[in-house]
Short mmCIF file of C-alpha atoms in Angstrom, two decimals:
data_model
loop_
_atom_site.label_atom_id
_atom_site.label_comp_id
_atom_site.label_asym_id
_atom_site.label_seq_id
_atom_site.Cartn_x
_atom_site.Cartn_y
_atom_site.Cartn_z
CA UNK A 451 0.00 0.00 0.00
CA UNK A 452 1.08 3.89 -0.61
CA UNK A 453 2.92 5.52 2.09
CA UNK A 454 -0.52 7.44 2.91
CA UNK A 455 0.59 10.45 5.54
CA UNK A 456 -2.79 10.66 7.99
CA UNK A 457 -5.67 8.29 7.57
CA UNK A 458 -5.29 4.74 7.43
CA UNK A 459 -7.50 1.81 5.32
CA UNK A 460 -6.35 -0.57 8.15
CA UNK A 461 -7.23 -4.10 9.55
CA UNK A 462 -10.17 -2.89 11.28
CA UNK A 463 -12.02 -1.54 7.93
CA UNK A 464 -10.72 -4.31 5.62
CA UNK A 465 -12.19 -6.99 8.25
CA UNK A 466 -15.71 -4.63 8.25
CA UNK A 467 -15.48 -3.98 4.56
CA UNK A 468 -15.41 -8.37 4.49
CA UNK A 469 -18.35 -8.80 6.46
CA UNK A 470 -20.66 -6.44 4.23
CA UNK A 471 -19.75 -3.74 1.99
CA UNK A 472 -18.11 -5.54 -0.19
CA UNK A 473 -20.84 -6.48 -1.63
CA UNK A 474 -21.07 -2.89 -3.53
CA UNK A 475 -18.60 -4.50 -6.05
CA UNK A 476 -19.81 -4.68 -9.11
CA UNK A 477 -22.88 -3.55 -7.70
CA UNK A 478 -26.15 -0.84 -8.13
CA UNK A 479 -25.62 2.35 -6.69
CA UNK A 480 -26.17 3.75 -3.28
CA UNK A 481 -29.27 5.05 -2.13
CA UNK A 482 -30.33 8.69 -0.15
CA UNK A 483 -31.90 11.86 -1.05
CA UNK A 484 -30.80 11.57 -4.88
CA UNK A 485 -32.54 8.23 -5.00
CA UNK A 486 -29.90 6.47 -6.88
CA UNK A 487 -30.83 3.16 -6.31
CA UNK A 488 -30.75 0.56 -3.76
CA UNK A 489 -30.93 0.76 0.05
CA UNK A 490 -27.55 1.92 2.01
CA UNK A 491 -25.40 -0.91 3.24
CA UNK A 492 -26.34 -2.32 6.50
CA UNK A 493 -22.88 -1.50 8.11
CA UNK A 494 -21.52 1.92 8.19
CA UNK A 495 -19.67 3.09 5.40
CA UNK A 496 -15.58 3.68 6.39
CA UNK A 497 -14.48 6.94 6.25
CA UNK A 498 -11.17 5.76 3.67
CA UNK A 499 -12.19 3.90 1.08
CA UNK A 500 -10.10 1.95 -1.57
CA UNK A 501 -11.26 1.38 -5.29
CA UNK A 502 -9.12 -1.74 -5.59
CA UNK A 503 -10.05 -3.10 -2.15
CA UNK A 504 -13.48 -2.09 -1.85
CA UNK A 505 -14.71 -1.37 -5.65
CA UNK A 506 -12.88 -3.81 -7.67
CA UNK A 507 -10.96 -1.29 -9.77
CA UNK A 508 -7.86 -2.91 -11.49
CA UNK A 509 -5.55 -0.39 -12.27
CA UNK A 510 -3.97 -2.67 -15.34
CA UNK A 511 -4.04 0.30 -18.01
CA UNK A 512 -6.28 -1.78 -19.55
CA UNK A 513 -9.41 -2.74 -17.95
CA UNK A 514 -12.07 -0.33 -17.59
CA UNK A 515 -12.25 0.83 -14.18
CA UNK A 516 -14.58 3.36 -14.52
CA UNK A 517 -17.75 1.98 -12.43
CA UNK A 518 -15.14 1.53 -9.48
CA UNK A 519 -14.72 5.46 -9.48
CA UNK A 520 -18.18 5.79 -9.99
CA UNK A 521 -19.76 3.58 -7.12
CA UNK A 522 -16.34 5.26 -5.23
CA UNK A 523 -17.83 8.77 -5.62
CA UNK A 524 -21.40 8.02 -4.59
CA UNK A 525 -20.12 6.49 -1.95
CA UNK A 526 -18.44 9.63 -0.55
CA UNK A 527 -21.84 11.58 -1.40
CA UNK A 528 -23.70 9.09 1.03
CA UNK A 529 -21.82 9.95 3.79
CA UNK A 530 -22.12 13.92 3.48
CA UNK A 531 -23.71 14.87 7.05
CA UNK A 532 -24.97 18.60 7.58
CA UNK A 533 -23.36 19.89 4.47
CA UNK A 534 -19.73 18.10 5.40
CA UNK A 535 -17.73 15.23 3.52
CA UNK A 536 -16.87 12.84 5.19
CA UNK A 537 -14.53 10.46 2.74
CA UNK A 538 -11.44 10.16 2.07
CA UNK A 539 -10.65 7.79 -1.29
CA UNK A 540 -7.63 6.23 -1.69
CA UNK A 541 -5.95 5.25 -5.28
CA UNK A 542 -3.06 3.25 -4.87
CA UNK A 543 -0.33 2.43 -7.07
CA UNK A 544 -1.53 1.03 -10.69
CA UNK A 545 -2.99 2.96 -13.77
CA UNK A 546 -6.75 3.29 -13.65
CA UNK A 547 -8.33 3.54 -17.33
CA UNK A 548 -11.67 5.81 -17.32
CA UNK A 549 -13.47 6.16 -20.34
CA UNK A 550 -16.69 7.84 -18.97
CA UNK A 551 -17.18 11.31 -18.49
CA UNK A 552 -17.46 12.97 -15.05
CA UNK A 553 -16.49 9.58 -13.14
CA UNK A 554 -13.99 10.42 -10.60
CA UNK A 555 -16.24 13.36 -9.57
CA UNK A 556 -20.05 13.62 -10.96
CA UNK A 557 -21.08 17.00 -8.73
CA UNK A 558 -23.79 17.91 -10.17
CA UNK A 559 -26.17 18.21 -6.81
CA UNK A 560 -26.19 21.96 -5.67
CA UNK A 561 -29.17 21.01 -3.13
CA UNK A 562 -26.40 18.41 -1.29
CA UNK A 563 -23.59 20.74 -0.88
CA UNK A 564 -20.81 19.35 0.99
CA UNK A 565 -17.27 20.88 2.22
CA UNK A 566 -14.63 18.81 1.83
CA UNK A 567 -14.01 15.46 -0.81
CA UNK A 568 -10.77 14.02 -1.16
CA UNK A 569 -8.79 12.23 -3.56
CA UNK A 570 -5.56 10.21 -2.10
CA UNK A 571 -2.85 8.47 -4.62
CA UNK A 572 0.29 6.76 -3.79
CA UNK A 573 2.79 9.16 -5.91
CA UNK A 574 2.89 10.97 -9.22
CA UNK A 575 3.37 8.14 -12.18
CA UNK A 576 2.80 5.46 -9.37
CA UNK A 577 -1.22 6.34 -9.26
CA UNK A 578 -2.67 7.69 -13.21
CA UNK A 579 -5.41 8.19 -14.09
CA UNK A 580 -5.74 7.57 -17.54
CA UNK A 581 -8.95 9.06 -19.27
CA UNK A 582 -10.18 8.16 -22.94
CA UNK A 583 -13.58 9.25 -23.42
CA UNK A 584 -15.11 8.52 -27.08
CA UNK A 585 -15.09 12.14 -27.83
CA UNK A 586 -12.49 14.68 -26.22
CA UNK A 587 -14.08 17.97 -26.57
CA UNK A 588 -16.80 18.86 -23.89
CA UNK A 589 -15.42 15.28 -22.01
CA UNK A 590 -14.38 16.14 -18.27
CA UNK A 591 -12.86 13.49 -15.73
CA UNK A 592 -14.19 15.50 -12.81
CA UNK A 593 -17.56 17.99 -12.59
CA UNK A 594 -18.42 20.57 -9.65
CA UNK A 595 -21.89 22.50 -10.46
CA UNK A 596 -22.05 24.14 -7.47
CA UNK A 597 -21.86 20.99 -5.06
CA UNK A 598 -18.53 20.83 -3.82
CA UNK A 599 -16.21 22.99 -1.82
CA UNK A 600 -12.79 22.14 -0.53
CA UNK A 601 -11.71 19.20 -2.62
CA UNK A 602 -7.94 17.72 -2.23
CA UNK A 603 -6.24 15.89 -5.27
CA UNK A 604 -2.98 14.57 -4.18
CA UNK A 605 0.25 12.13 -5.21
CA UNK A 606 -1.50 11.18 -8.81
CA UNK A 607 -1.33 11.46 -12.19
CA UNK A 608 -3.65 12.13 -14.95
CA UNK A 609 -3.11 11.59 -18.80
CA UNK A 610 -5.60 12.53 -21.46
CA UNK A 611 -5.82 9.61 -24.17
CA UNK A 612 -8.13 11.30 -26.21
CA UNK A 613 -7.16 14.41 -27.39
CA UNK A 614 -8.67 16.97 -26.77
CA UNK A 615 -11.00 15.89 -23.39
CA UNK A 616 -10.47 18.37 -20.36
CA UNK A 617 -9.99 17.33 -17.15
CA UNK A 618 -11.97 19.66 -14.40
CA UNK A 619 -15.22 21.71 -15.57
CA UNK A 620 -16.51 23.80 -12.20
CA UNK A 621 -19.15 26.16 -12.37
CA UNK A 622 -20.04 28.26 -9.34
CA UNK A 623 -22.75 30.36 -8.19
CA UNK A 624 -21.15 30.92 -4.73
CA UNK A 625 -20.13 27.49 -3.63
CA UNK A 626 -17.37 25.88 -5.89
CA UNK A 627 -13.84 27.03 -4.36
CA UNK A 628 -10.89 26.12 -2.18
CA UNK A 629 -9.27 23.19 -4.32
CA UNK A 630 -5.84 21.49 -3.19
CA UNK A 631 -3.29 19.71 -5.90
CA UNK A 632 -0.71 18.98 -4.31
CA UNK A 633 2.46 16.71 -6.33
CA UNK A 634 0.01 15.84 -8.93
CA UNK A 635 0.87 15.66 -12.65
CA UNK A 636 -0.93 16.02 -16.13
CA UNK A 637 -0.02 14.68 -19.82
CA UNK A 638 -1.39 13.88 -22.79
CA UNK A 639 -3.49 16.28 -25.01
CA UNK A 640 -6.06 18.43 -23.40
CA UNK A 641 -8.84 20.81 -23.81
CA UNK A 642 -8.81 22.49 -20.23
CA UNK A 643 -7.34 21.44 -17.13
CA UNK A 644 -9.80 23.23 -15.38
CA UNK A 645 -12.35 24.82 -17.13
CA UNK A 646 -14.22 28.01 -14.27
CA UNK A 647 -17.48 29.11 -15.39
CA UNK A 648 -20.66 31.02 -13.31
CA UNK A 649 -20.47 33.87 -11.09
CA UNK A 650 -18.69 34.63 -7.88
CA UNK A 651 -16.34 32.66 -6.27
CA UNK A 652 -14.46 29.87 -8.09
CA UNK A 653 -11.98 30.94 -5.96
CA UNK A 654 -8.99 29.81 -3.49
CA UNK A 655 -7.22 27.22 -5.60
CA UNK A 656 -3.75 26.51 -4.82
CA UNK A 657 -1.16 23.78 -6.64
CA UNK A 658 1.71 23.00 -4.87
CA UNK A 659 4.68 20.88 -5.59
CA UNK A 660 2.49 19.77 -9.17
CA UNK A 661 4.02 19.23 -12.94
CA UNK A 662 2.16 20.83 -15.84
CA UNK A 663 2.90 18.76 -18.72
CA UNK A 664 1.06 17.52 -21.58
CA UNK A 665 -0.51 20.34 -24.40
CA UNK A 666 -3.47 22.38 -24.28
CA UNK A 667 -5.92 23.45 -27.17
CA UNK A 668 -7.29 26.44 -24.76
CA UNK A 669 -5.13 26.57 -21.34
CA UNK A 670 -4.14 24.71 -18.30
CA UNK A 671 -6.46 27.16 -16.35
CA UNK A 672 -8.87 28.75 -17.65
CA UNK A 673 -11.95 31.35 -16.25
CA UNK A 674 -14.89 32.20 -17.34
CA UNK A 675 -16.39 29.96 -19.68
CA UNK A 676 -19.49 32.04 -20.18
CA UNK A 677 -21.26 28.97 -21.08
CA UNK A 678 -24.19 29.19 -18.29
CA UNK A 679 -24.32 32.47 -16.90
CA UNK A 680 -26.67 34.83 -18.34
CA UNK A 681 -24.43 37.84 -17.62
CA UNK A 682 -20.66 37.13 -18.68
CA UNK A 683 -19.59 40.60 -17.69
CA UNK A 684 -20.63 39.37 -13.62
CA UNK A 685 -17.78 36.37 -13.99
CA UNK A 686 -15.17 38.46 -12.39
CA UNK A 687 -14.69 37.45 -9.33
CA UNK A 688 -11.97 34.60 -9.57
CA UNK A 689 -9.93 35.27 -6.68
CA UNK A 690 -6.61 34.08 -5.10
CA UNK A 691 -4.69 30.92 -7.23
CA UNK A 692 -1.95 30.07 -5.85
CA UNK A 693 0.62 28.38 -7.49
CA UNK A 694 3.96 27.32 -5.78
CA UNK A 695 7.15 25.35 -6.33
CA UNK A 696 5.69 24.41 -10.39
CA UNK A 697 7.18 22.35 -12.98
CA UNK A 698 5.66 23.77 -15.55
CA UNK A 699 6.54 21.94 -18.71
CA UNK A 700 3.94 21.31 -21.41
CA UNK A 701 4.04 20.97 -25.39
CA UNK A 702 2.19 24.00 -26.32
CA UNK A 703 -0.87 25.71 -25.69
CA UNK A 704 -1.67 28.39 -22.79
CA UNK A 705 -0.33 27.68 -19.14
CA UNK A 706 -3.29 30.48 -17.42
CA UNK A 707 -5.74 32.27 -19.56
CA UNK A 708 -7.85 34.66 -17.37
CA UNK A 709 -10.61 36.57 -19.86
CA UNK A 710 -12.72 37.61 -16.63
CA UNK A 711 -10.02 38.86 -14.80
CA UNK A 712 -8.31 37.42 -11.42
CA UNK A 713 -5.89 37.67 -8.51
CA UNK A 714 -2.88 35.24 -9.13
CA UNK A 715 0.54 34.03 -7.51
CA UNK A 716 3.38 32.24 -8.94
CA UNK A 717 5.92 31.14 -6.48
CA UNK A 718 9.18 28.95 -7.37
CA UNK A 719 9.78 26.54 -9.71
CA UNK A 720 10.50 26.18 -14.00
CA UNK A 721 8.52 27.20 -16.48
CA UNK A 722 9.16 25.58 -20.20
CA UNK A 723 6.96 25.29 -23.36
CA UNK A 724 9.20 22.92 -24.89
CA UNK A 725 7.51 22.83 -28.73
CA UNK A 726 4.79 24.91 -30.82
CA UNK A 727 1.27 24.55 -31.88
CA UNK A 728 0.64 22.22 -34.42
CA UNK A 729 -1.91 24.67 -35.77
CA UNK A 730 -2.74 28.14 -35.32
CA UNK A 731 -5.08 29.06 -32.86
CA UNK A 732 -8.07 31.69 -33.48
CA UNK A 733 -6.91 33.64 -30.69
CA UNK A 734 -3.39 33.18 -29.97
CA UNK A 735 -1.75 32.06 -33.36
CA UNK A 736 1.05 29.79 -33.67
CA UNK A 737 1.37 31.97 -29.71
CA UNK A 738 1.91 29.74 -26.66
CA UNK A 739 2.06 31.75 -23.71
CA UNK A 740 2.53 31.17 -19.58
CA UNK A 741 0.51 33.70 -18.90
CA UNK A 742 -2.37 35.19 -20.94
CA UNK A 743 -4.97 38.34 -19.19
CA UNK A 744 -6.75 39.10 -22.79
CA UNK A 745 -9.33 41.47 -21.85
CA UNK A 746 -8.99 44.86 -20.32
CA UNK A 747 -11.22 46.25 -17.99
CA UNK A 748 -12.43 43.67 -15.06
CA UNK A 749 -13.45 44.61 -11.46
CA UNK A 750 -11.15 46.20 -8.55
CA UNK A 751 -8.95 43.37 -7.07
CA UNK A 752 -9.17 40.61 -9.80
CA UNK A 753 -6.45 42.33 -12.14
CA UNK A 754 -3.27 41.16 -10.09
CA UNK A 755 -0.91 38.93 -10.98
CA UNK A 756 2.58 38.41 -8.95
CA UNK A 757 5.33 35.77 -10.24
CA UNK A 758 8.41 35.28 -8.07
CA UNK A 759 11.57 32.97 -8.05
CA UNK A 760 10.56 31.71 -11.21
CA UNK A 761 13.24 30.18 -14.07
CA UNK A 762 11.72 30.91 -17.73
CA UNK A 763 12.49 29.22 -20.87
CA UNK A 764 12.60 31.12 -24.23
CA UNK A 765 12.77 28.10 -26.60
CA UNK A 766 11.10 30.09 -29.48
CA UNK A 767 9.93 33.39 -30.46
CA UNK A 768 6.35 32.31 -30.26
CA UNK A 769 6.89 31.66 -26.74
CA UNK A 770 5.75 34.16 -24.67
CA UNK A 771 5.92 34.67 -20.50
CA UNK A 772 3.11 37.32 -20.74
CA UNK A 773 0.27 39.13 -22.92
CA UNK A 774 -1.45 41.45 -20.67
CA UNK A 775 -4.15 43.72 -21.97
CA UNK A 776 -4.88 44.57 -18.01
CA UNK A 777 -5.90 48.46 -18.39
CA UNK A 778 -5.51 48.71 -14.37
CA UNK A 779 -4.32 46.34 -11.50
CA UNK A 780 -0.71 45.63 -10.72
CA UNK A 781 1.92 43.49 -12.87
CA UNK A 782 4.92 42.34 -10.87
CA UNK A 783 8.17 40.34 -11.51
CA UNK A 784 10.21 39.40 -8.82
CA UNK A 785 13.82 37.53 -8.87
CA UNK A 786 12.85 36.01 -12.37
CA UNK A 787 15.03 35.01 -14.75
CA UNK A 788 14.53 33.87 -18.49
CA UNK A 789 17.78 34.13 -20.09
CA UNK A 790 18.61 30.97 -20.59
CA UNK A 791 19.01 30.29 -24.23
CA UNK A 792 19.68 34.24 -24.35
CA UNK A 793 22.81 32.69 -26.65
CA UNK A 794 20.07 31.58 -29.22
CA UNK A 795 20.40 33.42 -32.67
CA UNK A 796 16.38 34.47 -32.64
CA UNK A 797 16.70 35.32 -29.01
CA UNK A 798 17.60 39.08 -28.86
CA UNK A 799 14.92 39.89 -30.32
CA UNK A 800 12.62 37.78 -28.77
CA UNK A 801 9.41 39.88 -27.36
CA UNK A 802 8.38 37.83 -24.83
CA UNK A 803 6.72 39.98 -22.57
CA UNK A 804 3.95 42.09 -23.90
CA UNK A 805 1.19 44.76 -22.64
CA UNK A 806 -1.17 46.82 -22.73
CA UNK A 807 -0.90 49.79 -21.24
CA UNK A 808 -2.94 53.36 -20.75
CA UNK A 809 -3.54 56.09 -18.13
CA UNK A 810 -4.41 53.37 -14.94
CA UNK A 811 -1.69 50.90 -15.84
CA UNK A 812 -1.51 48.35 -15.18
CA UNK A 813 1.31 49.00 -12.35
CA UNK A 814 4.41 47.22 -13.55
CA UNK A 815 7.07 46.48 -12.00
CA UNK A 816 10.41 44.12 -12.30
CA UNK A 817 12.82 43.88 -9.34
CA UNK A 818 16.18 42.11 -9.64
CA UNK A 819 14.98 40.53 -12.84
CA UNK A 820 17.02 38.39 -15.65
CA UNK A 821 15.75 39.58 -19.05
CA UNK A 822 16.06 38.80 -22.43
CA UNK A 823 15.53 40.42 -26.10
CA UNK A 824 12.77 43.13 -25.71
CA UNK A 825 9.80 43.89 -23.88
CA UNK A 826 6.72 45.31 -26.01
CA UNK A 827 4.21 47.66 -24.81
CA UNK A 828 0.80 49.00 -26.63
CA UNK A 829 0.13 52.31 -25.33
CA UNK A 830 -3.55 53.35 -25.48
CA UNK A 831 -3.03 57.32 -25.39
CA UNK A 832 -0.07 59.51 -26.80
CA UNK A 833 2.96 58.49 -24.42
CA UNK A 834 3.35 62.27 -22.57
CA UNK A 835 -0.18 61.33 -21.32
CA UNK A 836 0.54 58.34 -19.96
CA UNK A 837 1.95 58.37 -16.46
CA UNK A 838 5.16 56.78 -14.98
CA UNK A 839 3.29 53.32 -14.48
CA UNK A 840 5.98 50.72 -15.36
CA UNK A 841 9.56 50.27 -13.75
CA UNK A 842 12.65 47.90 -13.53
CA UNK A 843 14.44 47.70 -10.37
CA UNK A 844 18.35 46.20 -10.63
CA UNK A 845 17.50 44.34 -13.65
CA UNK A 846 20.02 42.76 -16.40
CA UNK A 847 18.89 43.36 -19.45
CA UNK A 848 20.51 40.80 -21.22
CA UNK A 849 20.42 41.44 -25.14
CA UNK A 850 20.06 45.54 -25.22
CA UNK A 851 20.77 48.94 -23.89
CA UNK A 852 18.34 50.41 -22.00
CA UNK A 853 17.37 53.00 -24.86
CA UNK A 854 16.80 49.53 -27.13
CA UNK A 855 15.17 47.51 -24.47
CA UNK A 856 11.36 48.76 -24.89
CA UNK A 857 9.30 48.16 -28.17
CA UNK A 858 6.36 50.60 -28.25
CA UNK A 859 3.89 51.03 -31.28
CA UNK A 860 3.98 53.58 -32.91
CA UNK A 861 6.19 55.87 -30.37
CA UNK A 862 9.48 57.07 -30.55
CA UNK A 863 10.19 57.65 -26.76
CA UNK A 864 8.29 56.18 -23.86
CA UNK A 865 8.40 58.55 -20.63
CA UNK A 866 6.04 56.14 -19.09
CA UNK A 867 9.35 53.61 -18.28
CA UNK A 868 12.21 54.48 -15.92
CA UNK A 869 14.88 52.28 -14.91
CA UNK A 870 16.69 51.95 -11.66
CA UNK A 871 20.01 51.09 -11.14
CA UNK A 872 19.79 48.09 -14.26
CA UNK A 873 22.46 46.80 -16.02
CA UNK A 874 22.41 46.37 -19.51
CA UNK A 875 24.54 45.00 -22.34
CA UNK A 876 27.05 47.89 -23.17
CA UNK A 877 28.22 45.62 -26.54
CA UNK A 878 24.64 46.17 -28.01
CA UNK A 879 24.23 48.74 -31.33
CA UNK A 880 22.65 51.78 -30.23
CA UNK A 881 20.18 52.71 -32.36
CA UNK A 882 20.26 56.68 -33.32
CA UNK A 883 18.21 59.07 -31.18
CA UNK A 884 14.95 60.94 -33.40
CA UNK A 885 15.46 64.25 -34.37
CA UNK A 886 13.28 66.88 -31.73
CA UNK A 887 11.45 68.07 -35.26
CA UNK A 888 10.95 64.17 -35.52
CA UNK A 889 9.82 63.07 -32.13
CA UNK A 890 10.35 65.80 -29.49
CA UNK A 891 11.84 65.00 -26.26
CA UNK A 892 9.90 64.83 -23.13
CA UNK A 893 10.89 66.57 -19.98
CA UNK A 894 13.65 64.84 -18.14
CA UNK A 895 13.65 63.53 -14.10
CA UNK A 896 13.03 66.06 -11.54
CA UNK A 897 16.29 67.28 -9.61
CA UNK A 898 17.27 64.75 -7.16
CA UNK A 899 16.32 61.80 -9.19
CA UNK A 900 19.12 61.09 -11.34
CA UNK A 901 18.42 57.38 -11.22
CA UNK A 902 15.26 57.54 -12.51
CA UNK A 903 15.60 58.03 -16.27
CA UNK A 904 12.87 57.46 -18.55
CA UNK A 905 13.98 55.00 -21.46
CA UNK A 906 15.82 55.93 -24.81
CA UNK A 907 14.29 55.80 -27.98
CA UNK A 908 12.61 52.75 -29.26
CA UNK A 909 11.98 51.43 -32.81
#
């Protein structure tokens, strides 16, 4: 058995599970308030249940174990008492095969909703879950409507084998929130990791220790479907994801796309796209990006995004960290590096971060950041209108000279930058200054601020 860290499966419940509920292998479904079938067992149901054990999955890669999750999951809803889950379900080592939709987690119950539900493997690559659905799009492993809150995935792996199915669809009205992953993996080819739709909430998700791999047609994350709620403008509330200590390395496709806005942390860890899109994308292009905020005006509090301690990878120039259209909020880069493969022929002039930028911001800010090639900014007003809303703090700028470094349509000088105390590359080509008949020069740094100097002319 998996070296589980709390709850046990012991002697005590394997001896119960022997003198009754085993006979729910292979069996109908439970019974209670959804009526879904016959009457409960007439022992009490464990708290940690096993679906080799106690539901007959197994876990060959080959048979289909999918009414083992299924009977597993009811069995967890049976036990909710006063709006609480009460189940833990262990996977141990072995690689499940599910080929029907929403069978690790069928939420679709809003009048039984239950805090906590949680899912317990034995390791990343020693428990997958392998899912291969007839059809991949609009196939998810797991469904929350509005049931669930505070669900756990931990030490397992899941791999799409049909491309194209999506692995978590949640929609929220107010109850959906507070997920845990925690050293779990994906691959294969997906639609969505998770897939947020509804209103409010859809919030407090946190990944820790977890690998991103695989490829994804829309993004590992993604918010605001817009596929039930009436209003799409009132899907802004996604609050607070937390992501720490990632190994983010996928194919291609989008890492977090937020169209509706949110408040986001990246802490520690690598962050590769290691190939392109097979095709371009409606949206994006041949474009695979980390991080992608599309739309620009959302609510106060769900335009902030924060990524520290964070190693980049530059493979291509279609690969891009960032493409923010935020038009307020606050950007920040802290200790980041992704100057790799800044030796790479294509790679000074690479634009791999990329905004959008007007009179509120966004607020953005680099401190003690590793840079390569250029960053690119769309300015949404003439530039001496546009305040001093974007700075780098004891940055390298790898491939250029400060007055190279910035890419702004159609403006010759942006006032809106300043640099601090950066170091650039002194071997770079300076590019000649614009005539004042040309593009006239904007007022230089108060007295006193000598370190603040707005950035050099630009393409």
């Amino acid at each position: 058995m998996a070296d589980f860290d709390d709850e046990s499966a012991g002697f005590d419940r394997r001896r119960l599970l022997r003198r009754g509920t085993t006979m729910l292998v292979g069996a109908a479904p439970f019974s209670g308030r959804d009526g879904l079938g016959i009457d409960r067992p007439p022992l009490p149901l464990p708290s940690v249940v096993n679906v080799v054990t106690d539901f007959g999955a197994r876990g060959d890669g080959r048979t289909d174990d999918t009414r083992a999750f299924e009977t597993a999951y009811r069995c967890a809803t049976s036990r909710i008492e006063e709006g609480v889950g009460r189940t833990v379900i262990d996977i141990p080592p072995g690689n499940f095969l599910v080929k029907t939709p929403n069978a690790l987690m069928n939420g679709t119950d809003p009048e039984r909703r239950a805090n906590g539900l949680r899912f317990r493997g034995a390791g990343k690559r020693m428990t997958t879950i392998t899912f291969q659905p007839e059809a991949g799009p609009g196939s998810y492993l797991c469904r929350n409507e509005d049931m669930w809150a505070n669900v756990s995935f931990e030490k397992m792996q899941f791999r799409s084998a049909t491309p194209g199915a999506s692995f978590f669809y949640s929609y929220s009205t107010g109850q959906a929130q507070d997920y845990r992953f925690r050293e779990c993996e994906w691959m294969g080819e997906w639609e969505y990791g998770l897939a947020l739709d509804g209103t409010d909430t859809n919030s407090e998700m946190r990944w820790e220790a977890c690998r991103v791999g695989g490829s994804y047609r829309r993004a590992f994350l993604y918010s605001g479907l817009s596929q039930r709620s009436r209003q799409p403008k009132s899907q802004d509330q996604f609050l607070n994801y937390w992501f720490h200590d990632m190994k983010v390395e996928y194919e291609w496709g989008n890492f977090l796309e937020f169209p509706y806005g949110g408040s986001i942390t990246c802490q520690g860890g690598s962050y590769i796209i290691t190939g392109r899109r097979p095709t371009d994308s409606t949206e994006h292009g041949r474009n695979s990006m980390f991080f992608c905020f599309p739309v620009g005006q959302h609510h106060d509090s769900v335009q902030r995004f924060h990524a520290q301690d964070i190693r980049f990878e530059v493979r291509d120039p279609d690969v891009l960290v960032i493409d923010c259209a935020w038009q307020g909020g606050t950007v920040s880069f802290d200790n980041c590096d992704d100057t790799a493969l800044a030796f790479k022929n294509f790679s000074s002039e690479v634009r791999p971060h990329r905004y959008a930028i007007g009179p509120r911001g966004p607020l953005i800010r680099y401190d003690s950041c590793q840079l390569v090639g250029r960053h690119e900014y769309r300015p949404s007003r003439p530039a001496e209108s546009i305040p001093r809303t974007v700075r780098y703090d004891m940055c390298l700028l790898r491939s250029h000279r400060q007055s190279d470094f910035v890419v702004a349509q159609n403006l010759d000088r942006t006032p809106f930058v300043t640099f601090v105390d950066c170091l650039d590359n002194p071997a770079a080509p300076t590019r000649p200054t614009p005539s004042p008949a040309a593009a006239p020069t904007p007022p230089g740094p108060a007295p006193g601020a000598a370190t603040d100097r707005p950035v050099g002319p630009t393409p």
